């Protein structure tokens, strides 16, 4: 799993520059954020997703057929929602989507992430090498059509070869054909200089990143949002013993189309078409959900912080959390809160990171998971 080679050769850089012309579609409108990101409004029909051979004749679904209903918070807690950075004057025309322009540095980092592969806690049951990966998650293992949760947001420090992320994962399949999708935030020094950024990942063949990836660096995920591009800075972020902020993330399979949707609060960001997935994978529902944190570090480096950098037992305002945990029932297709007995916790290196489920007062704290730790693992 470890990759020490992070500096591309001159020949690779030439190839990356050629690839940039293919990845970055002709913009209809261009914006530059105060953080230096270039955002392009591109024709929704010409986005990167449709370079995928399975999507050549795909008909775009502009919004979910039905949006699953779950209890909404009407108290002050809702005011602590984080959103991806968005300038007031940013507005893309109808018929376009907003994407963060890919840079040469983005491609170099993508190549590095590709060399690491995609992993998840289910790998522990499948004899897959997860050297360098550390997880602290809550798991729900039963048939379902998706999940939701409020993912607490933090900024962290990681080295150039590391990442730390918090997300909701939905997976399906068996030991040989596991497929998964995830959404949340990631901190990677080369992607966003130690700031949290909006992130998705997916794979359609176990842990083989060649058929999946982060964000839209490879074709497959169909974006519909004109407001929130993947890879953009998330703000504001939580502070230790201070105000807490979170992303409201939902992943669910549309009852009509079978496409898997990613929603941020009430905004549809986009979807993974059903045609990307196998029958024994995510084509007809999912088998697992997990909520929590993941880090990666080369074995010769001490692993980075996860969550807030503090252990789960420190609790609210100190440890990272995902609360408001709900799953879509595979029969009624309605969100419900799993029982405490139905949620298992797993931390593969509890000396560095741990995880606890907590049942508190109120709808959003009746099911919550706290996780994280300072890191420092070297195995």
Short mmCIF file of C-alpha atoms in Angstrom, two decimals, residues 2-238:
data_model
loop_
_atom_site.label_atom_id
_atom_site.label_comp_id
_atom_site.label_asym_id
_atom_site.label_seq_id
_atom_site.Cartn_x
_atom_site.Cartn_y
_atom_site.Cartn_z
CA UNK A 2 2.84 2.38 0.72
CA UNK A 3 4.09 4.67 -1.99
CA UNK A 4 7.20 6.77 -1.39
CA UNK A 5 7.46 8.14 -4.93
CA UNK A 6 5.51 11.38 -5.01
CA UNK A 7 7.54 13.44 -7.50
CA UNK A 8 6.50 12.69 -11.11
CA UNK A 9 9.01 12.41 -13.91
CA UNK A 10 9.23 14.96 -16.74
CA UNK A 11 7.47 12.50 -19.04
CA UNK A 12 4.62 12.08 -16.54
CA UNK A 13 4.26 15.85 -16.22
CA UNK A 14 3.93 16.12 -20.02
CA UNK A 15 1.19 13.49 -19.94
CA UNK A 16 -0.55 15.28 -17.06
CA UNK A 17 -0.59 18.53 -19.04
CA UNK A 18 -2.19 16.75 -21.98
CA UNK A 19 -4.75 15.20 -19.65
CA UNK A 20 -5.65 18.61 -18.21
CA UNK A 21 -6.93 19.70 -21.62
CA UNK A 22 -9.22 16.68 -21.60
CA UNK A 23 -10.39 16.97 -17.98
CA UNK A 24 -11.11 20.71 -17.92
CA UNK A 25 -14.08 21.28 -20.19
CA UNK A 26 -14.60 24.61 -21.99
CA UNK A 27 -16.06 27.07 -19.45
CA UNK A 28 -19.10 29.20 -20.14
CA UNK A 29 -18.37 31.39 -17.14
CA UNK A 30 -15.36 31.61 -14.79
CA UNK A 31 -14.97 32.67 -11.15
CA UNK A 32 -11.95 32.89 -8.88
CA UNK A 33 -12.43 32.62 -5.13
CA UNK A 34 -10.51 34.63 -2.57
CA UNK A 35 -8.76 31.38 -1.69
CA UNK A 36 -7.32 31.06 -5.17
CA UNK A 37 -9.59 28.36 -6.61
CA UNK A 38 -10.80 28.76 -10.18
CA UNK A 39 -14.40 27.65 -10.61
CA UNK A 40 -15.83 26.97 -14.07
CA UNK A 41 -19.46 26.89 -15.16
CA UNK A 42 -19.55 24.17 -17.81
CA UNK A 43 -22.28 22.66 -19.96
CA UNK A 44 -23.98 20.00 -17.85
CA UNK A 45 -24.00 17.67 -20.85
CA UNK A 46 -20.22 18.00 -21.35
CA UNK A 47 -19.03 17.30 -17.82
CA UNK A 48 -16.31 14.75 -17.03
CA UNK A 49 -18.82 12.05 -16.01
CA UNK A 50 -19.79 11.37 -19.60
CA UNK A 51 -16.28 10.35 -20.58
CA UNK A 52 -17.12 7.07 -18.86
CA UNK A 53 -17.91 4.35 -21.47
CA UNK A 54 -21.00 3.22 -19.55
CA UNK A 55 -22.49 6.73 -19.63
CA UNK A 56 -22.22 7.60 -23.34
CA UNK A 57 -26.00 7.57 -23.80
CA UNK A 58 -26.95 8.49 -20.24
CA UNK A 59 -30.00 10.72 -19.69
CA UNK A 60 -29.31 13.23 -16.92
CA UNK A 61 -31.55 13.14 -13.84
CA UNK A 62 -31.70 16.74 -12.63
CA UNK A 63 -33.11 15.93 -9.19
CA UNK A 64 -34.16 12.84 -7.21
CA UNK A 65 -37.56 11.33 -8.02
CA UNK A 66 -38.37 11.54 -4.32
CA UNK A 67 -36.30 12.87 -1.44
CA UNK A 68 -36.53 10.67 1.66
CA UNK A 69 -38.09 12.44 4.61
CA UNK A 70 -36.33 12.57 7.92
CA UNK A 71 -36.95 14.65 11.01
CA UNK A 72 -35.63 18.15 10.56
CA UNK A 73 -34.15 20.15 13.38
CA UNK A 74 -35.98 23.38 14.16
CA UNK A 75 -33.83 24.50 17.08
CA UNK A 76 -30.57 26.43 17.32
CA UNK A 77 -28.47 23.38 16.52
CA UNK A 78 -29.41 23.74 12.85
CA UNK A 79 -27.66 27.13 12.80
CA UNK A 80 -24.28 25.44 13.18
CA UNK A 81 -24.35 23.97 9.67
CA UNK A 82 -21.20 24.38 7.56
CA UNK A 83 -21.30 24.86 3.82
CA UNK A 84 -18.65 24.78 1.10
CA UNK A 85 -17.12 28.19 0.45
CA UNK A 86 -19.39 30.22 -1.81
CA UNK A 87 -19.00 33.86 -2.78
CA UNK A 88 -22.12 35.97 -2.94
CA UNK A 89 -21.62 36.90 -6.61
CA UNK A 90 -21.19 33.30 -7.76
CA UNK A 91 -24.01 32.22 -10.03
CA UNK A 92 -23.84 29.72 -12.89
CA UNK A 93 -26.29 29.91 -15.81
CA UNK A 94 -29.12 27.42 -16.29
CA UNK A 95 -27.94 24.28 -18.07
CA UNK A 96 -24.47 24.38 -16.49
CA UNK A 97 -22.80 22.92 -13.41
CA UNK A 98 -20.03 24.42 -11.31
CA UNK A 99 -16.73 22.55 -11.08
CA UNK A 100 -13.38 23.34 -9.48
CA UNK A 101 -10.82 23.59 -12.27
CA UNK A 102 -8.24 20.80 -12.09
CA UNK A 103 -4.63 21.96 -11.82
CA UNK A 104 -1.35 20.19 -12.48
CA UNK A 105 -0.83 19.88 -8.72
CA UNK A 106 -4.28 18.28 -8.43
CA UNK A 107 -3.32 15.64 -10.98
CA UNK A 108 -0.02 14.93 -9.25
CA UNK A 109 -1.84 14.44 -5.96
CA UNK A 110 -4.51 12.32 -7.62
CA UNK A 111 -1.79 10.05 -8.97
CA UNK A 112 -0.41 9.75 -5.46
CA UNK A 113 -3.82 8.91 -4.00
CA UNK A 114 -4.30 6.38 -6.78
CA UNK A 115 -1.08 4.66 -5.78
CA UNK A 116 -2.44 4.38 -2.24
CA UNK A 117 -5.72 2.85 -3.32
CA UNK A 118 -9.12 3.20 -1.66
CA UNK A 119 -9.76 1.26 1.50
CA UNK A 120 -12.51 0.93 4.08
CA UNK A 121 -13.21 -0.94 7.32
CA UNK A 122 -14.82 -3.82 5.42
CA UNK A 123 -11.33 -4.66 4.16
CA UNK A 124 -10.58 -6.30 7.50
CA UNK A 125 -12.93 -9.14 6.55
CA UNK A 126 -11.45 -9.63 3.08
CA UNK A 127 -7.74 -10.24 3.61
CA UNK A 128 -6.85 -6.92 1.94
CA UNK A 129 -3.67 -5.13 2.99
CA UNK A 130 -4.61 -1.94 4.84
CA UNK A 131 -1.10 -1.02 5.97
CA UNK A 132 -0.98 2.69 6.77
CA UNK A 133 -4.76 3.03 7.07
CA UNK A 134 -6.47 3.66 10.39
CA UNK A 135 -10.23 3.68 11.00
CA UNK A 136 -12.52 4.64 13.86
CA UNK A 137 -16.11 4.09 12.75
CA UNK A 138 -19.60 3.00 13.71
CA UNK A 139 -21.01 0.26 11.46
CA UNK A 140 -24.53 -0.79 10.52
CA UNK A 141 -24.63 -4.15 8.76
CA UNK A 142 -28.03 -4.81 7.20
CA UNK A 143 -29.77 -4.24 3.88
CA UNK A 144 -30.58 -0.59 3.29
CA UNK A 145 -31.07 2.12 0.67
CA UNK A 146 -28.76 4.75 2.13
CA UNK A 147 -27.99 6.83 5.19
CA UNK A 148 -27.63 10.32 6.57
CA UNK A 149 -25.73 12.12 9.33
CA UNK A 150 -24.37 15.44 10.56
CA UNK A 151 -20.58 15.30 10.08
CA UNK A 152 -18.64 17.57 12.46
CA UNK A 153 -16.01 19.62 10.52
CA UNK A 154 -12.42 20.38 11.58
CA UNK A 155 -9.20 21.65 10.05
CA UNK A 156 -6.16 19.46 10.74
CA UNK A 157 -2.45 19.28 10.00
CA UNK A 158 -1.20 16.44 7.80
CA UNK A 159 2.05 15.87 5.91
CA UNK A 160 2.14 15.91 2.08
CA UNK A 161 1.85 12.11 1.97
CA UNK A 162 -1.08 11.81 4.38
CA UNK A 163 -4.80 12.45 4.50
CA UNK A 164 -7.44 12.57 7.21
CA UNK A 165 -11.12 12.36 6.39
CA UNK A 166 -14.57 12.06 7.94
CA UNK A 167 -17.43 10.61 5.94
CA UNK A 168 -20.46 8.42 5.53
CA UNK A 169 -19.80 5.26 3.50
CA UNK A 170 -22.44 3.05 1.89
CA UNK A 171 -21.25 -0.32 0.58
CA UNK A 172 -22.66 -3.43 -1.05
CA UNK A 173 -21.43 -6.70 -2.49
CA UNK A 174 -19.31 -9.61 -1.39
CA UNK A 175 -15.64 -10.22 -0.65
CA UNK A 176 -14.77 -10.20 -4.35
CA UNK A 177 -17.06 -7.48 -5.69
CA UNK A 178 -17.43 -4.87 -2.96
CA UNK A 179 -18.68 -1.52 -4.23
CA UNK A 180 -18.87 1.66 -2.18
CA UNK A 181 -19.65 5.37 -2.25
CA UNK A 182 -18.83 7.97 0.39
CA UNK A 183 -19.19 11.68 1.09
CA UNK A 184 -17.88 14.08 3.71
CA UNK A 185 -14.72 16.14 4.13
CA UNK A 186 -11.02 15.45 3.66
CA UNK A 187 -7.84 17.23 4.72
CA UNK A 188 -4.91 16.71 2.40
CA UNK A 189 -2.06 19.22 2.33
CA UNK A 190 -1.65 19.16 -1.44
CA UNK A 191 -5.36 19.41 -2.14
CA UNK A 192 -6.25 22.27 0.18
CA UNK A 193 -3.23 23.16 2.37
CA UNK A 194 -4.53 21.54 5.57
CA UNK A 195 -8.07 22.89 5.23
CA UNK A 196 -11.16 20.70 5.03
CA UNK A 197 -12.63 20.33 1.58
CA UNK A 198 -15.84 18.78 0.31
CA UNK A 199 -15.06 15.26 -0.85
CA UNK A 200 -16.59 12.12 -2.30
CA UNK A 201 -15.01 8.79 -3.17
CA UNK A 202 -16.26 5.67 -4.88
CA UNK A 203 -15.17 2.34 -6.22
CA UNK A 204 -16.97 -0.24 -8.32
CA UNK A 205 -14.62 -3.16 -7.79
CA UNK A 206 -13.45 -3.82 -4.23
CA UNK A 207 -10.48 -1.55 -3.44
CA UNK A 208 -9.36 -1.04 -7.02
CA UNK A 209 -9.15 2.73 -7.50
CA UNK A 210 -8.74 2.26 -11.26
CA UNK A 211 -12.53 1.93 -11.43
CA UNK A 212 -13.28 4.68 -8.94
CA UNK A 213 -11.67 7.73 -7.37
CA UNK A 214 -11.91 10.87 -5.27
CA UNK A 215 -14.28 13.63 -6.42
CA UNK A 216 -14.54 13.94 -10.22
CA UNK A 217 -10.91 13.19 -11.06
CA UNK A 218 -12.19 10.26 -13.09
CA UNK A 219 -15.52 10.00 -14.95
CA UNK A 220 -18.61 8.52 -13.34
CA UNK A 221 -20.18 10.90 -10.80
CA UNK A 222 -22.81 13.12 -12.46
CA UNK A 223 -22.97 16.59 -10.92
CA UNK A 224 -26.15 18.67 -11.06
CA UNK A 225 -25.35 21.43 -8.55
CA UNK A 226 -24.78 24.97 -9.79
CA UNK A 227 -23.69 26.12 -6.31
CA UNK A 228 -21.31 23.65 -4.67
CA UNK A 229 -18.31 22.17 -6.53
CA UNK A 230 -16.54 19.12 -5.17
CA UNK A 231 -13.09 19.80 -3.75
CA UNK A 232 -13.98 23.27 -2.53
CA UNK A 233 -13.09 24.61 0.92
CA UNK A 234 -15.60 23.87 3.71
CA UNK A 235 -16.24 26.65 6.20
CA UNK A 236 -16.66 27.53 8.97
CA UNK A 237 -14.96 24.77 10.98
CA UNK A 238 -15.25 23.73 14.61
#
